[in-house]
Coordinates of C-alpha atoms (C1' of nucleotides) in Angstrom, one line a residue:
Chain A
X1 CA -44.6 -167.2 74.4
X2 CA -46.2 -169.5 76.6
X3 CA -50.4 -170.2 76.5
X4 CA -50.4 -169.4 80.6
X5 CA -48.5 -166.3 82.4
X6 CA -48.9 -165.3 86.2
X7 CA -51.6 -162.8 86.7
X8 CA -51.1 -159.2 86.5
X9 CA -48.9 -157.6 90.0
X10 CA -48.2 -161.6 90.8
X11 CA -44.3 -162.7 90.2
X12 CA -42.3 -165.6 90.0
X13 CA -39.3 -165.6 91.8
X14 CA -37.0 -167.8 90.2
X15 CA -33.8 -169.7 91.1
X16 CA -31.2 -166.9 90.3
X17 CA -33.1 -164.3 92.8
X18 CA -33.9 -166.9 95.8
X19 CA -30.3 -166.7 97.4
X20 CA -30.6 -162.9 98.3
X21 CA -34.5 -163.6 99.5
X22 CA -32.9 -166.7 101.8
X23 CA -30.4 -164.2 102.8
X24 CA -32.5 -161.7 103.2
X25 CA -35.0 -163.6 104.9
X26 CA -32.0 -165.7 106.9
X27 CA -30.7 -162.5 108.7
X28 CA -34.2 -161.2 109.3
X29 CA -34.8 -164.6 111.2
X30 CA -31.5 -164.4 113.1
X31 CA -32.3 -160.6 114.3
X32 CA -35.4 -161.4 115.5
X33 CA -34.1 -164.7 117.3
X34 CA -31.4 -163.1 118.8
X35 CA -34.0 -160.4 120.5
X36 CA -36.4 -162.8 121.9
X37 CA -39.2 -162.8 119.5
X38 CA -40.9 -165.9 118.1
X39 CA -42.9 -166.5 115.0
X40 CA -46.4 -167.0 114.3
X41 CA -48.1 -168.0 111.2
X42 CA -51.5 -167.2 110.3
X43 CA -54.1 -168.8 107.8
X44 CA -53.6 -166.2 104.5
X45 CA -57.4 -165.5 104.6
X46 CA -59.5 -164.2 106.9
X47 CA -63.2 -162.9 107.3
X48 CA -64.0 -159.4 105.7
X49 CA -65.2 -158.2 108.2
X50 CA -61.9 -158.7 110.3
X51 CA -59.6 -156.5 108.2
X52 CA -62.4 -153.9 107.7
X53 CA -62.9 -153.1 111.4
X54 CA -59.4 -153.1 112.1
X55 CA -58.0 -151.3 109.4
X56 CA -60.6 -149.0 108.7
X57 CA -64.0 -149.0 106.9
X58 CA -62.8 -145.9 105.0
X59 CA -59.3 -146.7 104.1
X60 CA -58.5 -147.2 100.7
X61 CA -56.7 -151.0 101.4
X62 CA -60.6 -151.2 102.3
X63 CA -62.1 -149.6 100.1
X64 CA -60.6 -150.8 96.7
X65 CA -57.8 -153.1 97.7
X66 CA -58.7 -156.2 98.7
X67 CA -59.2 -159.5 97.4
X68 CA -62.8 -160.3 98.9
X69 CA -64.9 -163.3 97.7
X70 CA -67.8 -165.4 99.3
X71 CA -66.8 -168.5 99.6
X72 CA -69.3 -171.7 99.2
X73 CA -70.8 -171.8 102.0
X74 CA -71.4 -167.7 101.7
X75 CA -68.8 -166.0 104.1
X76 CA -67.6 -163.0 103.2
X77 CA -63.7 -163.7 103.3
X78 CA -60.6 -161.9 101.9
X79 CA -57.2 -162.8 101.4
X80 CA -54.9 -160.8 103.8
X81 CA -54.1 -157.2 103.0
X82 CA -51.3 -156.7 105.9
X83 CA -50.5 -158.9 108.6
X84 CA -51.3 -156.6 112.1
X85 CA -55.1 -157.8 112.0
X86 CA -54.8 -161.9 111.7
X87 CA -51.7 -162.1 113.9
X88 CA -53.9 -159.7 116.8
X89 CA -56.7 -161.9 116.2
X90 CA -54.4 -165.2 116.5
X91 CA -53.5 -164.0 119.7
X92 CA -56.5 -163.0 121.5
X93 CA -58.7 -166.3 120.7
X94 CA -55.4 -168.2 121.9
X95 CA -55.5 -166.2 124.9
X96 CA -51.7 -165.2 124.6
X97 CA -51.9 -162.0 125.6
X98 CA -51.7 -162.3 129.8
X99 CA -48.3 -161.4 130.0
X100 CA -46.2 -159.5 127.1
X101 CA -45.5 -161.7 123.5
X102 CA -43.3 -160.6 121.0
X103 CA -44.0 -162.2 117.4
X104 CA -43.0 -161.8 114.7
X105 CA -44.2 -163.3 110.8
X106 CA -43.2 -163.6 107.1
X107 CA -45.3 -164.2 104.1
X108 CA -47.7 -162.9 101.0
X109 CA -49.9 -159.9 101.1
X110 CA -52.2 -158.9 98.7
X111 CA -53.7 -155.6 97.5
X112 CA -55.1 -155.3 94.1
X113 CA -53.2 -152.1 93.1
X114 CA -51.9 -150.7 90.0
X115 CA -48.5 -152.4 89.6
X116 CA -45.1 -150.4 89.9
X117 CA -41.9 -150.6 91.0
X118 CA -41.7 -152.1 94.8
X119 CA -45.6 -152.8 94.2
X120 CA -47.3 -155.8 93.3
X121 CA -50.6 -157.2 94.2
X122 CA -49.1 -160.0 95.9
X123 CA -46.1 -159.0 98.1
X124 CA -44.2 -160.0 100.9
X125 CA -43.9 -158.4 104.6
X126 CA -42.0 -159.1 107.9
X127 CA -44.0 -157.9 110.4
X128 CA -43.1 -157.8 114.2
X129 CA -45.9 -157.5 116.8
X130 CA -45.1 -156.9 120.5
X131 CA -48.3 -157.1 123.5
X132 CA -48.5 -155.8 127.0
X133 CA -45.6 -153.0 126.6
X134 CA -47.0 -149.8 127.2
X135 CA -43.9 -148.0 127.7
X136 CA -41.7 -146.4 124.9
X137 CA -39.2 -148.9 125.7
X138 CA -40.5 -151.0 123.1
X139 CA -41.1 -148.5 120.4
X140 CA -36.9 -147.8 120.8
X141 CA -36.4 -151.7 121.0
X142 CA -38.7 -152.4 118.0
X143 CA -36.6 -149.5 115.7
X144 CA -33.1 -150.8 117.4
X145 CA -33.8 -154.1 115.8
X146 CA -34.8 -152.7 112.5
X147 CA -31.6 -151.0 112.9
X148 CA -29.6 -154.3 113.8
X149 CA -31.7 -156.1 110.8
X150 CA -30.6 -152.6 107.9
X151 CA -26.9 -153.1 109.9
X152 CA -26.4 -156.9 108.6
X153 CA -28.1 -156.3 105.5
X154 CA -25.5 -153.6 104.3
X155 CA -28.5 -150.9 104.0
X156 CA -28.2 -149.0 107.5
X157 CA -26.4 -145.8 105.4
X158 CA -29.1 -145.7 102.6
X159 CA -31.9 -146.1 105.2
X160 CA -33.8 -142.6 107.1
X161 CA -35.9 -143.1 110.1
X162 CA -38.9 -140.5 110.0
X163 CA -40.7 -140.4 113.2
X164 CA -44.2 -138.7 114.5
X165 CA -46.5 -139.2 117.3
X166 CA -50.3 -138.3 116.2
X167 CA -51.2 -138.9 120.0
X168 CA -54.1 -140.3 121.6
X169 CA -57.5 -141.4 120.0
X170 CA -59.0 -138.9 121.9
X171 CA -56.8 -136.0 121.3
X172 CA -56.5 -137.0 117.3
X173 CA -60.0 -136.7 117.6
X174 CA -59.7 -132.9 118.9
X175 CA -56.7 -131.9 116.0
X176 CA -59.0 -133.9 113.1
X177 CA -61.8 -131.3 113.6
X178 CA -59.5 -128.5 114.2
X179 CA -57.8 -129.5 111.1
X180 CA -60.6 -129.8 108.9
X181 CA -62.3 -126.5 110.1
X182 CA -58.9 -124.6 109.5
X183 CA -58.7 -126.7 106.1
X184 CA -62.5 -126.0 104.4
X185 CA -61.9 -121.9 105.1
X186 CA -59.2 -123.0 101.7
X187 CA -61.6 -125.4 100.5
X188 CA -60.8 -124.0 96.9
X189 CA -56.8 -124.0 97.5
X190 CA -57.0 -127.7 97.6
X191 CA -55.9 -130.2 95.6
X192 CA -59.0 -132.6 94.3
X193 CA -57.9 -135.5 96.2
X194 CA -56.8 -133.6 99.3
X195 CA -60.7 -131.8 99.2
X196 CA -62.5 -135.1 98.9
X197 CA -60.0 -136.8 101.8
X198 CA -61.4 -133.6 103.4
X199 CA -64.5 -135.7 104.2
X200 CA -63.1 -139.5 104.3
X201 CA -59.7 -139.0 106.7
X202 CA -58.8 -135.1 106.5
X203 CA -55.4 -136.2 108.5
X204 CA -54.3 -137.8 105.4
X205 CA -54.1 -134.4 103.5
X206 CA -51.5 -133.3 105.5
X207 CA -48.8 -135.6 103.6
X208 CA -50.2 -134.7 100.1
X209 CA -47.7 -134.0 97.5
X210 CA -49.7 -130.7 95.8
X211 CA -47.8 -127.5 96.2
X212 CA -50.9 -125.3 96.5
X213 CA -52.1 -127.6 99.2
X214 CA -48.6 -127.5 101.4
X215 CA -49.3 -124.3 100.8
X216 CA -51.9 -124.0 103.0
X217 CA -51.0 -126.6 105.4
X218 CA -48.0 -124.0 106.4
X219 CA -49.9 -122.0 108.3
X220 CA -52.5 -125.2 109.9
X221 CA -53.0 -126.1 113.0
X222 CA -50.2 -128.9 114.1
X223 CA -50.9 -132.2 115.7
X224 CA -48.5 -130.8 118.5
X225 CA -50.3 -128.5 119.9
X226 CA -53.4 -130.8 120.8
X227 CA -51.1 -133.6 122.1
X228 CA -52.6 -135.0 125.2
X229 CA -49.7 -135.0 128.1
X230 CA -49.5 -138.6 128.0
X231 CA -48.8 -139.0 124.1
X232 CA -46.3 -136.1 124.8
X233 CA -44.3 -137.8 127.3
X234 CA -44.0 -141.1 125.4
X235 CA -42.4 -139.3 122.7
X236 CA -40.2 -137.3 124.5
X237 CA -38.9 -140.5 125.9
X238 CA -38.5 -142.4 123.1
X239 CA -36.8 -139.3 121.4
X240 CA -34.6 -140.0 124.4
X241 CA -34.0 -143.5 124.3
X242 CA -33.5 -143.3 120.2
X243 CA -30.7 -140.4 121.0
X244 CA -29.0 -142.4 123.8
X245 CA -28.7 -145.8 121.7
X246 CA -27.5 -143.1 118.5
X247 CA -30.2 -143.8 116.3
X248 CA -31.1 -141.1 113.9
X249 CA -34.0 -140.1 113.4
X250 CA -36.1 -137.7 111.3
X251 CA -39.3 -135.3 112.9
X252 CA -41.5 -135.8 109.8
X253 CA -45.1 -133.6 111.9
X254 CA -46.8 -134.9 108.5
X255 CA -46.1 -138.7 109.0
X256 CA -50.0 -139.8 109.9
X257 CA -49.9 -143.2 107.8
X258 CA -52.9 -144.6 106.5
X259 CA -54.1 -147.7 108.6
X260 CA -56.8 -146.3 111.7
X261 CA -55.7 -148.6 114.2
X262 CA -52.4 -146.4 115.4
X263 CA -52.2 -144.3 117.9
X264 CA -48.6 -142.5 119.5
X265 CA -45.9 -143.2 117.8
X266 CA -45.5 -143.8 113.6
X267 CA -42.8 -143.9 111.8
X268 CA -41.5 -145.3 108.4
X269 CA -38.0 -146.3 107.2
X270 CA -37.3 -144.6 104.0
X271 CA -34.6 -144.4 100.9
X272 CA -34.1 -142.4 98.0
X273 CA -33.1 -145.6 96.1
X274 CA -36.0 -146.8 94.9
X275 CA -37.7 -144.1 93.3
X276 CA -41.8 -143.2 94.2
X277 CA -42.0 -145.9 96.7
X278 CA -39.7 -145.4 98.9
X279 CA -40.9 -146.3 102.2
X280 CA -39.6 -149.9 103.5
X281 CA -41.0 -150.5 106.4
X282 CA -43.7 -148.9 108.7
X283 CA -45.3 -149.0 111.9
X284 CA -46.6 -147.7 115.0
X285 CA -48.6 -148.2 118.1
X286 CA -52.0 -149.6 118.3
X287 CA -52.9 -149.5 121.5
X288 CA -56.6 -150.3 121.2
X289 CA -56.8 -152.9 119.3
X290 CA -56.2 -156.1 121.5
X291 CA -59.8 -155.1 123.7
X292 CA -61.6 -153.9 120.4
X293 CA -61.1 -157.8 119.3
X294 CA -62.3 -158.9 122.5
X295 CA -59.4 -158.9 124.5
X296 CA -58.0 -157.0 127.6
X297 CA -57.3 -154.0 127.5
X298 CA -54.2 -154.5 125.9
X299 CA -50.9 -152.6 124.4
X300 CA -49.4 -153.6 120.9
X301 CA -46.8 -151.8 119.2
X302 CA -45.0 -153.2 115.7
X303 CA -43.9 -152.9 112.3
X304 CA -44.0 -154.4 108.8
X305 CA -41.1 -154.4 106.2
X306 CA -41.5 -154.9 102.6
X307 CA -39.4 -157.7 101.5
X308 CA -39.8 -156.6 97.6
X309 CA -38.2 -153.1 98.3
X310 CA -35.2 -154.3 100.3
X311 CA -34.5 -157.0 98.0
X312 CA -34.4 -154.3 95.1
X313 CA -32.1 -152.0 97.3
X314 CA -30.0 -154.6 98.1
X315 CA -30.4 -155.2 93.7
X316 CA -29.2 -151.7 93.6
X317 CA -26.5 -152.1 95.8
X318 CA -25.1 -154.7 94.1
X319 CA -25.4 -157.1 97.2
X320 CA -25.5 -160.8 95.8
X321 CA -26.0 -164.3 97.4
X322 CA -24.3 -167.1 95.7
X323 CA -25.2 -170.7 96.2
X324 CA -22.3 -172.8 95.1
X325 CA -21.4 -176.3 95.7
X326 CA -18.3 -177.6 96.8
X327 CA -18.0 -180.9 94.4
X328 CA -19.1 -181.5 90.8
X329 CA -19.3 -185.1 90.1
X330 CA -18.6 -186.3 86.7
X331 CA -18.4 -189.8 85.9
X332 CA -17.2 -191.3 83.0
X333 CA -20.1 -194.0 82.6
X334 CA -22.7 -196.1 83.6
X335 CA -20.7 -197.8 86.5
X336 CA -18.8 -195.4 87.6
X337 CA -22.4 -193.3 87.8
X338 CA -23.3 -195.8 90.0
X339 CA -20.6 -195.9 92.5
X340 CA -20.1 -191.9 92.1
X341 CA -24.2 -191.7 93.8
X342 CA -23.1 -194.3 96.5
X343 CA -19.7 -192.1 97.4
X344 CA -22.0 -189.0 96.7
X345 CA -24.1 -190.1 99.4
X346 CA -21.6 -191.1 102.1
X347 CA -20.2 -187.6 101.9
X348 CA -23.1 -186.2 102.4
X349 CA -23.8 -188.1 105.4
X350 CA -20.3 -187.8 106.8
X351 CA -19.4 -184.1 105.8
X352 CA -23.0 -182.8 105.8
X353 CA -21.9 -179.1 105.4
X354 CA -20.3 -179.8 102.0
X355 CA -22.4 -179.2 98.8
X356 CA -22.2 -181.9 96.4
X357 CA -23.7 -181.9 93.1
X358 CA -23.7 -185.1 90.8
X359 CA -23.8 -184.4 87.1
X360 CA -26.3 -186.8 85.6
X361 CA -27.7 -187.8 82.2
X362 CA -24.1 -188.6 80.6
X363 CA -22.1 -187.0 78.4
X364 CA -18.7 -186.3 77.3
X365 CA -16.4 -185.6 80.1
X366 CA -15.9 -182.8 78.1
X367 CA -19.9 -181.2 78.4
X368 CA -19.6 -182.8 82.5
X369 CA -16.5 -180.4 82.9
X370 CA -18.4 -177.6 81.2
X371 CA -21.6 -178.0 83.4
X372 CA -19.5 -178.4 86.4
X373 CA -17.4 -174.8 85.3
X374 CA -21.4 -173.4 85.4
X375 CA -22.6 -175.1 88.5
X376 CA -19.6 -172.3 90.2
X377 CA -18.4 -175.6 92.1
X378 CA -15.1 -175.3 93.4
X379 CA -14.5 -178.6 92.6
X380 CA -14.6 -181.5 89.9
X381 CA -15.0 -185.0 91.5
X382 CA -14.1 -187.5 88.9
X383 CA -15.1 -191.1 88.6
X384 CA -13.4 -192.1 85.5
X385 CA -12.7 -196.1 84.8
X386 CA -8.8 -196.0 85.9
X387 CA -10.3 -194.4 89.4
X388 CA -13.0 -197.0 89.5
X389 CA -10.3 -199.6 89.1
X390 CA -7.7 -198.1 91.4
X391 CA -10.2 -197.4 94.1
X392 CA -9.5 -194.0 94.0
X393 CA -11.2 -190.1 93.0
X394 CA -9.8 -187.1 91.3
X395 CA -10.2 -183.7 92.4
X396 CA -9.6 -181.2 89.8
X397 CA -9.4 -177.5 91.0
X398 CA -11.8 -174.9 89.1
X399 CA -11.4 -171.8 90.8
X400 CA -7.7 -171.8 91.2
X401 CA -4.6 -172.7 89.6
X402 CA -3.6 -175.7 91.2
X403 CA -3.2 -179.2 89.3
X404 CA -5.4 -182.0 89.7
X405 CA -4.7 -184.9 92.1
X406 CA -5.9 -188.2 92.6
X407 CA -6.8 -189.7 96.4
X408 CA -7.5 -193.0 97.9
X409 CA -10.1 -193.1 100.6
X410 CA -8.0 -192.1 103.4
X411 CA -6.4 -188.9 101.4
X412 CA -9.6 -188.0 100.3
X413 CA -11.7 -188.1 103.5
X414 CA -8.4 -185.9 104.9
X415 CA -9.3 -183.7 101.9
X416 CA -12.8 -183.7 102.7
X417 CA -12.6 -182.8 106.3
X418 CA -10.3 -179.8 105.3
X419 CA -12.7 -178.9 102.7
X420 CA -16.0 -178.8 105.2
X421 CA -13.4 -177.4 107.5
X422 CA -13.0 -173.7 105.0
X423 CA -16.4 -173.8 103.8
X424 CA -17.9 -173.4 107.5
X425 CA -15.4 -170.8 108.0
X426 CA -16.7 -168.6 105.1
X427 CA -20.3 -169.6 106.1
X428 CA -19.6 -167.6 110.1
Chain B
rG1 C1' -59.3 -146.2 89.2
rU2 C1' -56.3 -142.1 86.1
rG3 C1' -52.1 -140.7 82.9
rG4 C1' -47.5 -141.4 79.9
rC5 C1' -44.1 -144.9 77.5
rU6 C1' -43.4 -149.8 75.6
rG7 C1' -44.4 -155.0 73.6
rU8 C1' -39.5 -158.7 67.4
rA9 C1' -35.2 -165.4 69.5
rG10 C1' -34.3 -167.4 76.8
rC11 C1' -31.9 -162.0 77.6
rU12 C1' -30.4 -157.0 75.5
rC13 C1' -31.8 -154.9 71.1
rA14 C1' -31.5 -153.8 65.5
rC15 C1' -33.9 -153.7 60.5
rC16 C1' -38.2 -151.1 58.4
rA17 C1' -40.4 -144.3 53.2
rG18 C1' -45.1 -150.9 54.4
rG19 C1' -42.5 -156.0 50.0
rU20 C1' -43.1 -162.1 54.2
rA21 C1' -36.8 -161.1 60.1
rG22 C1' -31.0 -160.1 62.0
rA23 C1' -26.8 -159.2 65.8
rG24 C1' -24.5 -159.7 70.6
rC25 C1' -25.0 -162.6 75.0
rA26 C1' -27.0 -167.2 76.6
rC27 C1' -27.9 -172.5 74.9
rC28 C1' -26.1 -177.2 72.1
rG29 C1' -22.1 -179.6 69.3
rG30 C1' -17.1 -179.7 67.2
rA31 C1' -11.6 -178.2 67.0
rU32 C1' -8.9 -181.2 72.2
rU33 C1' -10.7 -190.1 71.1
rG34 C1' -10.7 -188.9 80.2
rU35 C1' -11.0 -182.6 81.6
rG36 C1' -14.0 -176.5 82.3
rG37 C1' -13.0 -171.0 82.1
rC38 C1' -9.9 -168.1 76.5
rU39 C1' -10.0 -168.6 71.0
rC40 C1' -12.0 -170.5 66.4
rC41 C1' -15.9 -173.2 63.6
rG42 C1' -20.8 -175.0 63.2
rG43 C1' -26.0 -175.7 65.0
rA44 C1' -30.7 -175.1 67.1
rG45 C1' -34.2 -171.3 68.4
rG46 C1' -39.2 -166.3 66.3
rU47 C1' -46.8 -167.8 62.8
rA48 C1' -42.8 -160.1 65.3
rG49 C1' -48.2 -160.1 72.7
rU50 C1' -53.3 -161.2 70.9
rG51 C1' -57.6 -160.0 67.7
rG52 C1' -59.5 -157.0 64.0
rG53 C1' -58.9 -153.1 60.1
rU54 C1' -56.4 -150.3 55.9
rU55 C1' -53.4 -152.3 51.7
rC56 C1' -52.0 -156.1 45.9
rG57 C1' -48.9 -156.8 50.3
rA58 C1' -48.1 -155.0 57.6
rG59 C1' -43.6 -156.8 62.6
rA60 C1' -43.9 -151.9 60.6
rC61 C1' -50.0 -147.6 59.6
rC62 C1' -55.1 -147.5 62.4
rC63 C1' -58.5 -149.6 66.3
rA64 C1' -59.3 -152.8 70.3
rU65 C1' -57.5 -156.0 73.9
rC66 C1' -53.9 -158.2 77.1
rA67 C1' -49.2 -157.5 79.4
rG68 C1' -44.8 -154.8 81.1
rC69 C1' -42.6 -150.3 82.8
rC70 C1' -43.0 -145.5 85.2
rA71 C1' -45.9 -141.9 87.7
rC72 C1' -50.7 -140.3 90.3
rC73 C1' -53.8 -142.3 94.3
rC74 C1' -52.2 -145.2 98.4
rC75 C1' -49.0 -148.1 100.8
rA76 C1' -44.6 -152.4 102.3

RNA sequence: GUGGCUGUAGCUCACCAGGUAGAGCACCGGAUUGUGGCUCCGGAGGUAGUGGGUUCGAGACCCAUCAGCCACCCCA
């Protein structure tokens, strides 16, 4: 047991899990290129005060959640909760926001939570944030390329859309009062959590997992019937658009989410996979933000995706990554080491798609052969002293039958160029 | 913040009515003096999460603490 471990909801991601997070994170990057957004990166902490306006003062990321500390000259900063707030704030004191932007970002959240599985304290999220799109257009584009993303992944068939609008600030306004007066005549049927949320943010009792209290909620008012026209027509025609382009999609009337800022349209990719959390990514509209940050009037729509979840539902499915070189080098000794890193080098400058791994630290060609078997190469390159005299390598086959043959320079850069040749192949 | 379960070798786990630790896999070496994957043989590796208590004696019992897992809350 070592003297030091990472802090409690923090994790090390080591070498075996990285390929499925560079996969994961290399067809995320490829989506989102291939729809025209760019990326933005954003300082990890930010003032308070920032994330509690934007968020919400009452929120519970607010509340309890975040990592706040004064720093030494007294500010009141935090590290980043969620990525929606910097990335809005990035782009208004740029002044980005005169014609539409579509951005996107990757990197560490933190919450301090109680850890569990698909939670830690410090996570990871893509988020994708598009300005100046008022239409429903962009919600269906933003949940098409979710789709696209789910598609390469392998995880579209595992995956439920569940879609709401909670309309207008306005007309939310109208529903949260209704709600709450409809909810206090059965203050005493409520759960203890749903009757003190009945004074803090009453709209989040409506997804509360007590019986007695969906009890209740069955005969409440619904968000639909105070729906200003507006709202109403938006998500009619994304219903529309989502239909047309043959996404699925599930009416969830109790999808509200938890962050203020939304407005129109939420919705959250879910699974059954994974069990309690099961929600993957989320989003919404947030139409208000851009002016209450001090910019135009301006409308934002977007999304965040947990990258901890997806790479345990891709664990689940059984999806793997494998990094494996192409060549093993093993040498037989100290000269032949030292004309196996020269040749080492050249082919990595002439065949640059080729992996090539060069045992070092010595050893029986018998240990090289068994670290090269490990390393998952499909190749042994040997530099014994016959080769080294001969001017010549031997390439010994480890994933396949095949004997052993040795090359002179011209056979082997043949062999090479056949070799780069495949392994590009595989790579499209 | 609340609740339940758990904490013995790198990993997965055993032993134990309380008498000072063992297996499989992984690792290293050998059988094959220039060649891996299978097999066989050998080796290394643990002050039993940490601190305290009960006891002649505790990894085993009790308490505390830390950590992990799962769930609640909430969210990605």
């Amino acid at each position: 047991m070592s003297q030091y471990r990472a802090i409690r909801g923090m994790v090390d991601i080591l070498p075996d899990d990285t390929p499925l997070w560079q996969m994961l994170e290399q067809t995320a990057s490829d989506v989102l290129g291939a729809h025209g957004y760019q990326e933005i990166r954003t300082p990890i902490v930010e003032s308070t005060d920032l994330f509690a306006r934007s968020i919400g003062e009452v929120t519970d990321i607010v509340e309890k959640e975040m990592y706040t500390f004064p720093d030494r000259n007294d500010e009141n900063l935090s590290l980043r909760p969620e990525g929606t707030a910097s990335t809005v704030r990035a782009m208004v004191q740029h002044n980005l926001i005169q014609s539409p932007q579509r951005v996107w970002y990757m990197g560490p959240m933190f919450r301090y939570e109680r850890p569990q599985k698909g939670r830690q304290r410090q996570f990871h999220q893509l988020g994708v944030e598009a300005f100046g799109i008022p239409s429903p257009d962009l919600d269906a584009e933003l949940l098409l390329m979710c789709r696209q993303w789910w598609k390469r992944l392998g995880i579209d068939d595992v995956l439920t859309l569940e879609l709401n609008t909670i309309g207008s600030g306005e007309s939310r306004q109208h529903y949260k009062t209704a709600l709450s007066d409809y909810l206090r005549g059965h203050f005493d049927a409520l759960d203890e959590d749903s009757q003190r949320r009945l004074e803090t943010n009453p709209l989040r009792i409506l997804d509360s997992k007590s019986a007695s209290t969906q009890a209740v909620l069955a005969d409440a008012p619904a968000m639909t019937g105070f729906l200003d026209d507006e709202s109403r027509a938006h998500h009619d025609r994304l219903c529309e658009l989502l239909t047309l382009a043959g996404v699925g999609f599930v009416a969830n009337p109790n999808l509200v989410r938890g962050l203020d800022y939304y407005n129109k349209t939420v919705f959250e990719w879910t699974t059954d996979r994974l069990g309690a959390q099961a929600t993957v990514c989320g989003g919404g509209r947030y139409d208000g933000m851009v002016r209450q940050f001090g910019g135009r009037d301006t409308a934002g729509c977007g999304f965040a995706a947990g990258l901890e979840r997806l790479i345990l539902l891709l664990q689940t499915l059984d999806v793997e990554a494998l990094v494996e070189p192409d060549l093993y080098i093993v040498s037989s000794d100290e000269n032949a080491l030292g004309k196996a890193m020269l040749e080492a080098d050249r082919i990595r400058t002439e065949f640059p798609a080729l992996g090539v791994v060069q045992h070092l630290g010595g050893g029986s060609f018998k240990s090289q052969f068994k670290r090269a078997d490990k390393s998952g190469a499909a190749w042994a390159m040997v530099f014994g002293a016959e080769e080294i005299a001969q001017g010549t390598v031997t390439l010994k086959p480890l994933r396949s039958k095949g004997e052993q043959v040795t090359l002179d320079r011209e056979g082997l850069n043949q062999f090479l160029t056949q070799l780069e040749a495949r392994s590009q192949d595989v790579e499209e």
